[in-house]
């Protein structure tokens, strides 16, 4: 049966591996991922089973010291990440210098201590005092920054991630307080709760690290849905106006992010609509408005329905060889001035194109104003 410690370490490795691809590509996420990875390595090295197994091939004294030094490094990396996120870059150099001094002191004390085998009780109190105070202070600084800036974050995943990370590091601070108390008083009754506290810590830290990935996944799924919803509209328009297609074919863009492919599809759809507006006359548009008025379209669908109708008329006119006739009236309202509003409007156009009204329009070539002759 797996122990609680093993479950916690396995969860941290899962989060580290899941975050790895995106964090390696994104420079802003790389420091936080590095800190989480170092925490995972330190937790792994602290497991008795790992220390025992690795001690068969490596020097157990060096391995034991390395697990402590990695803990110092991951604490330093984490506090540097939150300081940089808070634009406190001057503090980063101070913490790095302090970590160097602390690590050097720990190595010197460890090397001058005579002990038959590496174990916690064999090390002097000053070693644990330096180790505990430094890591406790680093985690306390992280907690302060996480909780302070969590409520200023606009994105809910960033806010939730900072709150979860702050909660996890609060538990770490509590554990260091218990450890320092046991060193000063010799009372070890609370040490037995460390395993449960470590699991809760892992759950919070893992949640803080995985939330940005969750947000990216949700955004990617949403972009993929939009990409497929406007596919019929885009396909018909690009077929009518082939010159709006940008460079490489869609099949060659398969390896690119969905967001990039969607943005390209939106641009091509918009450019095709701008081209097709020259294939409908003002007279046709007036007849079309009268035609739609008879059907009493609901206000939210009036503009998308009007656009979908004249697009069909323009496509038919272009397909029958009509020549473009530019006119001053701008009928290409695409929902707003940004990509989000344009996307929402094109989704509405794509939706109403499948309604019986538009389907019937396609079968009415004698609609008043439909023909330009």
Coordinates of C-alpha atoms in Angstrom, one line a residue, residues 11 62-63 74 80 91 95 116 119 126 160 195 232 250 259 293 337 370:
X11 CA 1.5 14.1 -7.3
X62 CA 27.0 13.8 0.2
X63 CA 23.5 12.7 -0.7
X74 CA 14.3 25.6 -4.0
X80 CA 13.0 35.0 -6.1
X91 CA 15.6 41.8 -3.2
X95 CA 18.3 36.6 -1.2
X116 CA 29.1 7.6 12.0
X119 CA 21.1 11.4 10.5
X126 CA 23.4 25.5 15.0
X160 CA -6.5 31.1 -7.2
X195 CA 3.3 13.4 7.1
X232 CA -18.5 26.3 -42.8
X250 CA -4.7 25.1 -43.3
X259 CA -5.3 30.2 -31.2
X293 CA -38.8 42.8 -41.7
X337 CA -13.2 46.9 -33.0
X370 CA -31.4 39.5 -55.7

